[in-house]
Short mmCIF file of C-alpha atoms and ligand atoms in Angstrom, two decimals:
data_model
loop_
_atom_site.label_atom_id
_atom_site.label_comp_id
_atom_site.label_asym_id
_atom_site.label_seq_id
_atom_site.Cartn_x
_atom_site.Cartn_y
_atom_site.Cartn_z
CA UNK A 1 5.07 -45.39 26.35
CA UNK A 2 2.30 -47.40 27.46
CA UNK A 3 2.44 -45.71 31.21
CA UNK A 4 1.97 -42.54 29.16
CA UNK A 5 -0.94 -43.76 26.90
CA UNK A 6 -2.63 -44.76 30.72
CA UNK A 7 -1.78 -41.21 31.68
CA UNK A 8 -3.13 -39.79 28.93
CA UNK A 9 -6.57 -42.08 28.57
CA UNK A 10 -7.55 -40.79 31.94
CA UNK A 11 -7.05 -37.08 30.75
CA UNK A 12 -9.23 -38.27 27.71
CA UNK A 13 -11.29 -39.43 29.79
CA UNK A 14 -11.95 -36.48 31.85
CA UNK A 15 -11.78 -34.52 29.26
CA UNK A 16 -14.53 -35.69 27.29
CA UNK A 17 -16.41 -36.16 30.46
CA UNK A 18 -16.06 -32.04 31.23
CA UNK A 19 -16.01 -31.07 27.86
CA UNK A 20 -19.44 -29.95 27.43
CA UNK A 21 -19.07 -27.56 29.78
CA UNK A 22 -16.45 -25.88 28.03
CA UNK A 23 -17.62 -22.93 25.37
CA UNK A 24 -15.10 -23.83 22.73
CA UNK A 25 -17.33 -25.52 19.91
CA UNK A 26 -15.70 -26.67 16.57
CA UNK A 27 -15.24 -24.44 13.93
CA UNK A 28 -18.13 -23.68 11.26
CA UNK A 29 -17.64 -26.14 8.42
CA UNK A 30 -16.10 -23.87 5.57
CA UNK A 31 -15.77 -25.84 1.78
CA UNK A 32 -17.87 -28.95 3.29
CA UNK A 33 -14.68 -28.70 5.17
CA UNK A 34 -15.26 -29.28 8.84
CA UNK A 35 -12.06 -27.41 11.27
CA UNK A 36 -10.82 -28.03 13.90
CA UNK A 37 -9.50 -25.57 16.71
CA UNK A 38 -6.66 -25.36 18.96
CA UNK A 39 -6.57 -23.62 22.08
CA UNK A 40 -2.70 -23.00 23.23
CA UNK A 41 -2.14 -21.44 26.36
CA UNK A 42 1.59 -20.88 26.57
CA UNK A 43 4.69 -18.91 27.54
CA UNK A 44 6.94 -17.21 24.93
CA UNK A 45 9.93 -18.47 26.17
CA UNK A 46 9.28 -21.85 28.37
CA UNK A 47 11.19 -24.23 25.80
CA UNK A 48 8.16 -26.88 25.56
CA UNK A 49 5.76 -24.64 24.34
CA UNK A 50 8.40 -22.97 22.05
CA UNK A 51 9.12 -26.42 20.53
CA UNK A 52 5.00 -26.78 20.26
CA UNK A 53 4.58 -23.84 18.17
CA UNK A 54 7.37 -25.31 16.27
CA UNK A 55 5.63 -28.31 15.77
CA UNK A 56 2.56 -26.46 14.17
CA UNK A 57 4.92 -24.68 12.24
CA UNK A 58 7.46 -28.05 11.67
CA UNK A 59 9.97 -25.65 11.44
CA UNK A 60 13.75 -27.15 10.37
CA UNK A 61 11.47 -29.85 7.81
CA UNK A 62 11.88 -29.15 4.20
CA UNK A 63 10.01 -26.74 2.30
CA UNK A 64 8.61 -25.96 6.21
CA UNK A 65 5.30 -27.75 5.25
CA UNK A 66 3.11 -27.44 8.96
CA UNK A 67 1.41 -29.05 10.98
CA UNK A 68 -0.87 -31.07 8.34
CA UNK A 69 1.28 -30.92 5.51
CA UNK A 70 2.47 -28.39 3.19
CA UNK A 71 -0.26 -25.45 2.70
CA UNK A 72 -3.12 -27.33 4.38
CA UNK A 73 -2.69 -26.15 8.23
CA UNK A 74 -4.61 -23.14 7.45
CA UNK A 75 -7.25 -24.60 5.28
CA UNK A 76 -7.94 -27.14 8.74
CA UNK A 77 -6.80 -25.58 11.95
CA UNK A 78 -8.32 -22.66 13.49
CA UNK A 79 -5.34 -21.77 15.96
CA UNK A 80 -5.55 -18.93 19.47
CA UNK A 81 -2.31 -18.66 20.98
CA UNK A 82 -3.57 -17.58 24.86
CA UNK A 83 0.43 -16.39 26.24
CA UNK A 84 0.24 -16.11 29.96
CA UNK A 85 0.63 -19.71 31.21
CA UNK A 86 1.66 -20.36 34.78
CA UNK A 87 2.40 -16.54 35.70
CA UNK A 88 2.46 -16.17 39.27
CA UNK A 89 0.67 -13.32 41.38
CA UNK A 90 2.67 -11.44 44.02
CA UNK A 91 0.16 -9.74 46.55
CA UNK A 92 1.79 -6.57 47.85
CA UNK A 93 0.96 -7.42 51.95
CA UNK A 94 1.19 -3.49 52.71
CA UNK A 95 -0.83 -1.79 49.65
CA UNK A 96 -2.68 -5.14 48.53
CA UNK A 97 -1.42 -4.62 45.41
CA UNK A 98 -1.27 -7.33 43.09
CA UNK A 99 1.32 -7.52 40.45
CA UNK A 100 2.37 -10.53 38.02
CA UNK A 101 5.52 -12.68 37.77
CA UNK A 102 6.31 -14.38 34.70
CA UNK A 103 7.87 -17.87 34.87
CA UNK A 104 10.82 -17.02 32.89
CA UNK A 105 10.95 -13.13 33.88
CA UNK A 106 10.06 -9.99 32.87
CA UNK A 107 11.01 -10.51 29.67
CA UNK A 108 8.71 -13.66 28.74
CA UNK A 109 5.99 -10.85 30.01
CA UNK A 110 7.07 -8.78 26.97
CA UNK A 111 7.20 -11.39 24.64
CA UNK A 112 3.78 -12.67 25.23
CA UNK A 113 2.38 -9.30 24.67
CA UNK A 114 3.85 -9.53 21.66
CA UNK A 115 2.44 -12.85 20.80
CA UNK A 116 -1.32 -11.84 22.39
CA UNK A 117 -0.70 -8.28 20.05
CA UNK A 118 0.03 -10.13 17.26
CA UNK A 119 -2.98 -12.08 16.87
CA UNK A 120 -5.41 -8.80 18.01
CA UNK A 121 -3.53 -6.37 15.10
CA UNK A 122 -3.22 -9.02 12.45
CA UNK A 123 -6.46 -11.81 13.17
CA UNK A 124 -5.12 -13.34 10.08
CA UNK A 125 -4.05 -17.13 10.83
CA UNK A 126 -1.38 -17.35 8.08
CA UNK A 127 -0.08 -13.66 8.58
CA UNK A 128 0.41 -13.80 12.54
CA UNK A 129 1.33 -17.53 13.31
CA UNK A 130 4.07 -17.72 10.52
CA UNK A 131 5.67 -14.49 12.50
CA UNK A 132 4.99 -15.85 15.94
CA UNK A 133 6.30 -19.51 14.70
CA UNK A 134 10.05 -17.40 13.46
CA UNK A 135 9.80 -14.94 16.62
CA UNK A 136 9.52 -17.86 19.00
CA UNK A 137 12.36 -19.95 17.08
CA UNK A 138 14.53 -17.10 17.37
CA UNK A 139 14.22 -15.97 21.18
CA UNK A 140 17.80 -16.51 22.93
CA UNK A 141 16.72 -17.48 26.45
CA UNK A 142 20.27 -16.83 27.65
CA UNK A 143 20.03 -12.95 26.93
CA UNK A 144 15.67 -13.17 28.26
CA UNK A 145 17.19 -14.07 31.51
CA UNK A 146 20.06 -12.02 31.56
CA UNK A 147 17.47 -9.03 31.03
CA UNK A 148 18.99 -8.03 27.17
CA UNK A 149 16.14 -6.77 24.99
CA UNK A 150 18.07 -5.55 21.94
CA UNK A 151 18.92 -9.50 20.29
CA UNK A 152 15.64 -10.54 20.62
CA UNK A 153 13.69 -7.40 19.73
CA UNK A 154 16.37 -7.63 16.41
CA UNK A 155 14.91 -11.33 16.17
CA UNK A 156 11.40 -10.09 16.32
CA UNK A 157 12.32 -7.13 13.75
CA UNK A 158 13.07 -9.24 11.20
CA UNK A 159 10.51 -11.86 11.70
CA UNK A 160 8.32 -8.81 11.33
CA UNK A 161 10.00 -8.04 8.41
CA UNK A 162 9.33 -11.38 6.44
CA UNK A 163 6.35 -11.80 7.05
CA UNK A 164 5.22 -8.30 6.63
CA UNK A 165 3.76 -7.06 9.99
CA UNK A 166 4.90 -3.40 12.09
CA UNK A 167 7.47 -4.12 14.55
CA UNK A 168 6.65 -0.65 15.57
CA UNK A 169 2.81 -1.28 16.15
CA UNK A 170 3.72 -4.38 18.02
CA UNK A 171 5.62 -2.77 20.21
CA UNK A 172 3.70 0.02 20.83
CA UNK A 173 0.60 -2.41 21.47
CA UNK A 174 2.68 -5.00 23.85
CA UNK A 175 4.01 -1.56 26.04
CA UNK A 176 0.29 0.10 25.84
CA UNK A 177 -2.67 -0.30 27.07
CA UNK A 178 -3.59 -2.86 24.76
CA UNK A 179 -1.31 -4.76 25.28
CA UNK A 180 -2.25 -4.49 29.52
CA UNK A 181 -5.56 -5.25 28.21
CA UNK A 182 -4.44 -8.08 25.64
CA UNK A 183 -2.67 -9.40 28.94
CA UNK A 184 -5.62 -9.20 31.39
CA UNK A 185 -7.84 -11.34 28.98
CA UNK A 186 -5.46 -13.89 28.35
CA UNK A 187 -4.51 -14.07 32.49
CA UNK A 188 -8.57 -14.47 33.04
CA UNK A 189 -9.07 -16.81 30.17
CA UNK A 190 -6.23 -19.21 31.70
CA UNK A 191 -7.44 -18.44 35.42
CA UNK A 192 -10.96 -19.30 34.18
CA UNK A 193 -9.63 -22.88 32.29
CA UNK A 194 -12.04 -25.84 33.21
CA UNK A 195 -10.36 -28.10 34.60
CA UNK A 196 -7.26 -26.04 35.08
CA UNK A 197 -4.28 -25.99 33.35
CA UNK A 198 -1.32 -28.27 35.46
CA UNK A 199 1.59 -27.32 32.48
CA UNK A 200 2.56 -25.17 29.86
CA UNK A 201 2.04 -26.04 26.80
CA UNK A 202 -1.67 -26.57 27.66
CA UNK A 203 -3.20 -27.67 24.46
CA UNK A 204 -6.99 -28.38 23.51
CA UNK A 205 -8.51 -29.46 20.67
CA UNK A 206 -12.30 -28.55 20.24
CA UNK A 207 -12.29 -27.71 23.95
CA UNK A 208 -10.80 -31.31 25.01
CA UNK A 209 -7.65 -30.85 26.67
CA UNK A 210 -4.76 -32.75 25.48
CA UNK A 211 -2.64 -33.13 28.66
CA UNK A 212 0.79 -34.73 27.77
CA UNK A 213 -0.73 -35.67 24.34
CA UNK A 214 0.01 -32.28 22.85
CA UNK A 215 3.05 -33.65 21.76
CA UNK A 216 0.94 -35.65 19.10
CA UNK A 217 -1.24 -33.02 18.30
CA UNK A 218 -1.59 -34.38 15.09
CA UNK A 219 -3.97 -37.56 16.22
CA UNK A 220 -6.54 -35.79 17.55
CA UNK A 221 -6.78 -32.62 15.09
CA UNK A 222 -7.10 -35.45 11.83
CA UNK A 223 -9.68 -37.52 13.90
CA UNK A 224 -11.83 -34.13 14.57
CA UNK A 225 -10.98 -32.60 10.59
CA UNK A 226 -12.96 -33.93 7.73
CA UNK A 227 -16.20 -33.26 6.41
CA UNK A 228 -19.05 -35.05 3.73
CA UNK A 229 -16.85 -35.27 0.76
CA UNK A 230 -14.20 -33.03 1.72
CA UNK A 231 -11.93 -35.91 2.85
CA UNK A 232 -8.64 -35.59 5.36
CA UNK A 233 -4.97 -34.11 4.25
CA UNK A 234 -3.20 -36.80 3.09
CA UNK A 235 -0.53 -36.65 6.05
CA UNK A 236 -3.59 -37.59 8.26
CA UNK A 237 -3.93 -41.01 6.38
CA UNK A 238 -0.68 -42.18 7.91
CA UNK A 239 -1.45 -41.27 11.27
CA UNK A 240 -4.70 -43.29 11.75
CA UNK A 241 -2.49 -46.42 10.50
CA UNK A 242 -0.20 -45.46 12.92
CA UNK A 243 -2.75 -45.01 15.59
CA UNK A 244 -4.38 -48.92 14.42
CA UNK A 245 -1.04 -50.21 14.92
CA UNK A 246 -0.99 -49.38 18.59
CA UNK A 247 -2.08 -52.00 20.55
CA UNK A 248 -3.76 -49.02 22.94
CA UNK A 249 -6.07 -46.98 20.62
CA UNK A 250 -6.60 -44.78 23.48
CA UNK A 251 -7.42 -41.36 21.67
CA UNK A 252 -10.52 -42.91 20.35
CA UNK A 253 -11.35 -44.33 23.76
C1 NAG B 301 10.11 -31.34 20.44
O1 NAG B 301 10.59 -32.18 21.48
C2 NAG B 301 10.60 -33.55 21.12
C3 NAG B 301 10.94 -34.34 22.37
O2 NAG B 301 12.03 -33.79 23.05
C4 NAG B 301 11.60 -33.75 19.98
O3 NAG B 301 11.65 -35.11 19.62
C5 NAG B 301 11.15 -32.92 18.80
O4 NAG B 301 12.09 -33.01 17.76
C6 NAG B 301 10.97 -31.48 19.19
N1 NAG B 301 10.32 -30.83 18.07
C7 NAG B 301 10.72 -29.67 17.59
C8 NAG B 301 9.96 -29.20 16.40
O5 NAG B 301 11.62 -29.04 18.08
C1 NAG B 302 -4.13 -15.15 40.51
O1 NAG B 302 -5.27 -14.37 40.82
C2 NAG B 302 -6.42 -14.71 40.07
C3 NAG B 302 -7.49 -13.67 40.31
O2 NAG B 302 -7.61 -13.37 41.65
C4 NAG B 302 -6.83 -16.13 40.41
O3 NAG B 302 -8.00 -16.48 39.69
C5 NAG B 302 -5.69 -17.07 40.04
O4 NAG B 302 -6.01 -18.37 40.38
C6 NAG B 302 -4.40 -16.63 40.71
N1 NAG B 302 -3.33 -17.42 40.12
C7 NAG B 302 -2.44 -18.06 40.84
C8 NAG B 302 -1.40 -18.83 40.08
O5 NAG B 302 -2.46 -18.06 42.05
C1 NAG B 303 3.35 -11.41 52.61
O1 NAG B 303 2.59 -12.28 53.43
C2 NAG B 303 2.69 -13.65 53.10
C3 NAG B 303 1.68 -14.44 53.91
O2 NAG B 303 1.53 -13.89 55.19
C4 NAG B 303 4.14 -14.11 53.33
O3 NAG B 303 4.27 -15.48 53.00
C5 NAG B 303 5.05 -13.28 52.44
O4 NAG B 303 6.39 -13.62 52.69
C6 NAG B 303 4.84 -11.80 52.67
N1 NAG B 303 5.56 -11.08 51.65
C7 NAG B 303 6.36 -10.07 51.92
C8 NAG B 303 7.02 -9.43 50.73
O5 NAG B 303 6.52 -9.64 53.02
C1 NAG B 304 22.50 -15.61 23.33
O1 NAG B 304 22.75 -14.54 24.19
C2 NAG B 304 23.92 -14.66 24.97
C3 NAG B 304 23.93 -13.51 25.97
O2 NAG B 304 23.83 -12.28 25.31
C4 NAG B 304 25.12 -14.68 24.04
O3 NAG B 304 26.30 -14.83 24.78
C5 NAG B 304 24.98 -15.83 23.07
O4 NAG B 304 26.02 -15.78 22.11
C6 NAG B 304 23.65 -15.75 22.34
N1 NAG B 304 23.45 -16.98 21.56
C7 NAG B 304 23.18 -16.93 20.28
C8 NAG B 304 22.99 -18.27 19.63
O5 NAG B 304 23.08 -15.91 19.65
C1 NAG B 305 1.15 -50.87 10.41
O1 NAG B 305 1.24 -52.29 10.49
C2 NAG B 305 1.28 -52.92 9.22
C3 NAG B 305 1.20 -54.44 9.43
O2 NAG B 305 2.01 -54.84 10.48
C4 NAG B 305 2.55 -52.52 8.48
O3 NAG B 305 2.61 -53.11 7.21
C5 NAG B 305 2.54 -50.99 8.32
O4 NAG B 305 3.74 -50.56 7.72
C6 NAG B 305 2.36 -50.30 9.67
N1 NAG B 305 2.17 -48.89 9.43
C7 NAG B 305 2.80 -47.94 10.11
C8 NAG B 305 2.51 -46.52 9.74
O5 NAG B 305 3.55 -48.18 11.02
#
């Protein structure tokens, strides 16, 4: 644990150090309520990132409450879901063509069109991260690999379902060209990270990359939340005790 908090106090450290280069500024205040935002540039079906969308989501807890606490993840987190990740390009040596290879094959590609589409047809937070968060819980790696559409596009049908988006406009937008277009933004976005991305999931939080940290997302987003009289979720009062206990406070170093 403590080799890990070194780990990550260097990454802190670096990333505070780069971060005002980085465009990402916090969210406008909103309610006296001051946001903050997450950056997640992922994969749809690497396994870490799937369980870090299901950490926002704290899928499997009762009652499904997220990230802060039931109902308050919206009200605190401005969330962008960037799905390309560590896609590799394959130069064709006779044409020069380039063309893109997705870590867990062509059908990741698919999937995170489906997660870029999501958030361009329905910019609402709480309508496409819900569906995203059920989609990704869903996906059956096994068949990905083994190149089977139909169980996982059934998946995605009825997360579409619940939470009331088109399963026929996503689809139409992850095969068309806005979904190519959806794709090319998020590839240049992750090409263009400062400093670059080493894994997936690659989290930052009010442009400050995480590193291995992600996996307590939770510190950093209820140190940056808050605001003059708008005070903290109560789930966030816990974790700062937690964080006083530690004998290395390094997120605050
Ligand atoms: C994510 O992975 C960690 C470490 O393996 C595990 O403890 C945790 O339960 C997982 N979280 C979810 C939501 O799957
Ligand atoms: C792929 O090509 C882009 C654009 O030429 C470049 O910025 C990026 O670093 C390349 N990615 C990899 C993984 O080589
Ligand atoms: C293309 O050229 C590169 C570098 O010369 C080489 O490593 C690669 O194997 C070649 N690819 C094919 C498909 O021939
Ligand atoms: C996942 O897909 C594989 C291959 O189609 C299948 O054998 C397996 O039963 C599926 N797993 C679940 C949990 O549906
Ligand atoms: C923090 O430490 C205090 C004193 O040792 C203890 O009473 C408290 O339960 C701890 N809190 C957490 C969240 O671990």
């Amino acid at each position: 644990m403590r080799l890990l908090h070194l780990g990550t106090l260097l990454i802190v450290l670096i990333g505070c150090c780069w971060a005002p280069a980085l465009a990402a500024e916090p969210p406008a205040a909103t309610d006296g309520k001051v946001k903050a935002r997450i950056d997640f540039y992922g994969e749809s079906l690497c396994p870490d990132c799937r369980n870090f969308t299901a950490t926002l989501d704290r899928r499997g807890e009762a009652g499904r409450s997220g990230l802060l606490g039931e109902g308050q993840f919206n009200d605190w987190v401005d969330l962008r879901y960037v799905a390309w990740g560590n896609v590799k390009n394959i130069t064709d040596n006779t044409t020069g063509e380039v063309t893109y290879k997705c870590q867990h094959g062509p059908e990741e590609c698919f999937f995170n069109n489906i997660i870029n589409c999501a958030q361009a047809l329905y910019p609402v937070q709480s309508k496409w991260f819900p569906f995203v968060a059920c989609m990704e819980a869903g996906l059956n790696r096994t068949a990905a690999d083994a190149g089977e559409r139909e169980q996982n596009w059934e998946t995605t049908e009825i997360c579409a379902e619940a939470h009331e988006l088109s399963a026929a406009d996503l689809q139409a937008c992850a095969e068309g060209p806005q979904g190519a277009e959806l794709q090319q933004k998020a590839a240049e976005e992750t090409w263009n990270l400062v400093p670059p991305h080493t894994f997936v999931p690659w989290v930052l939080v009010n442009g400050v990359p995480l590193g291995f940290a992600a996996q307590d997302v939770d510190r950093p987003v209820c140190a940056a939340i808050g605001g003059p009289g708008a005070g903290k979720p109560p789930l966030c009062a816990t974790i700062n005790e937690r964080l006083l206990n530690e004998t290395c406070t390094w997120w605050y170093a």
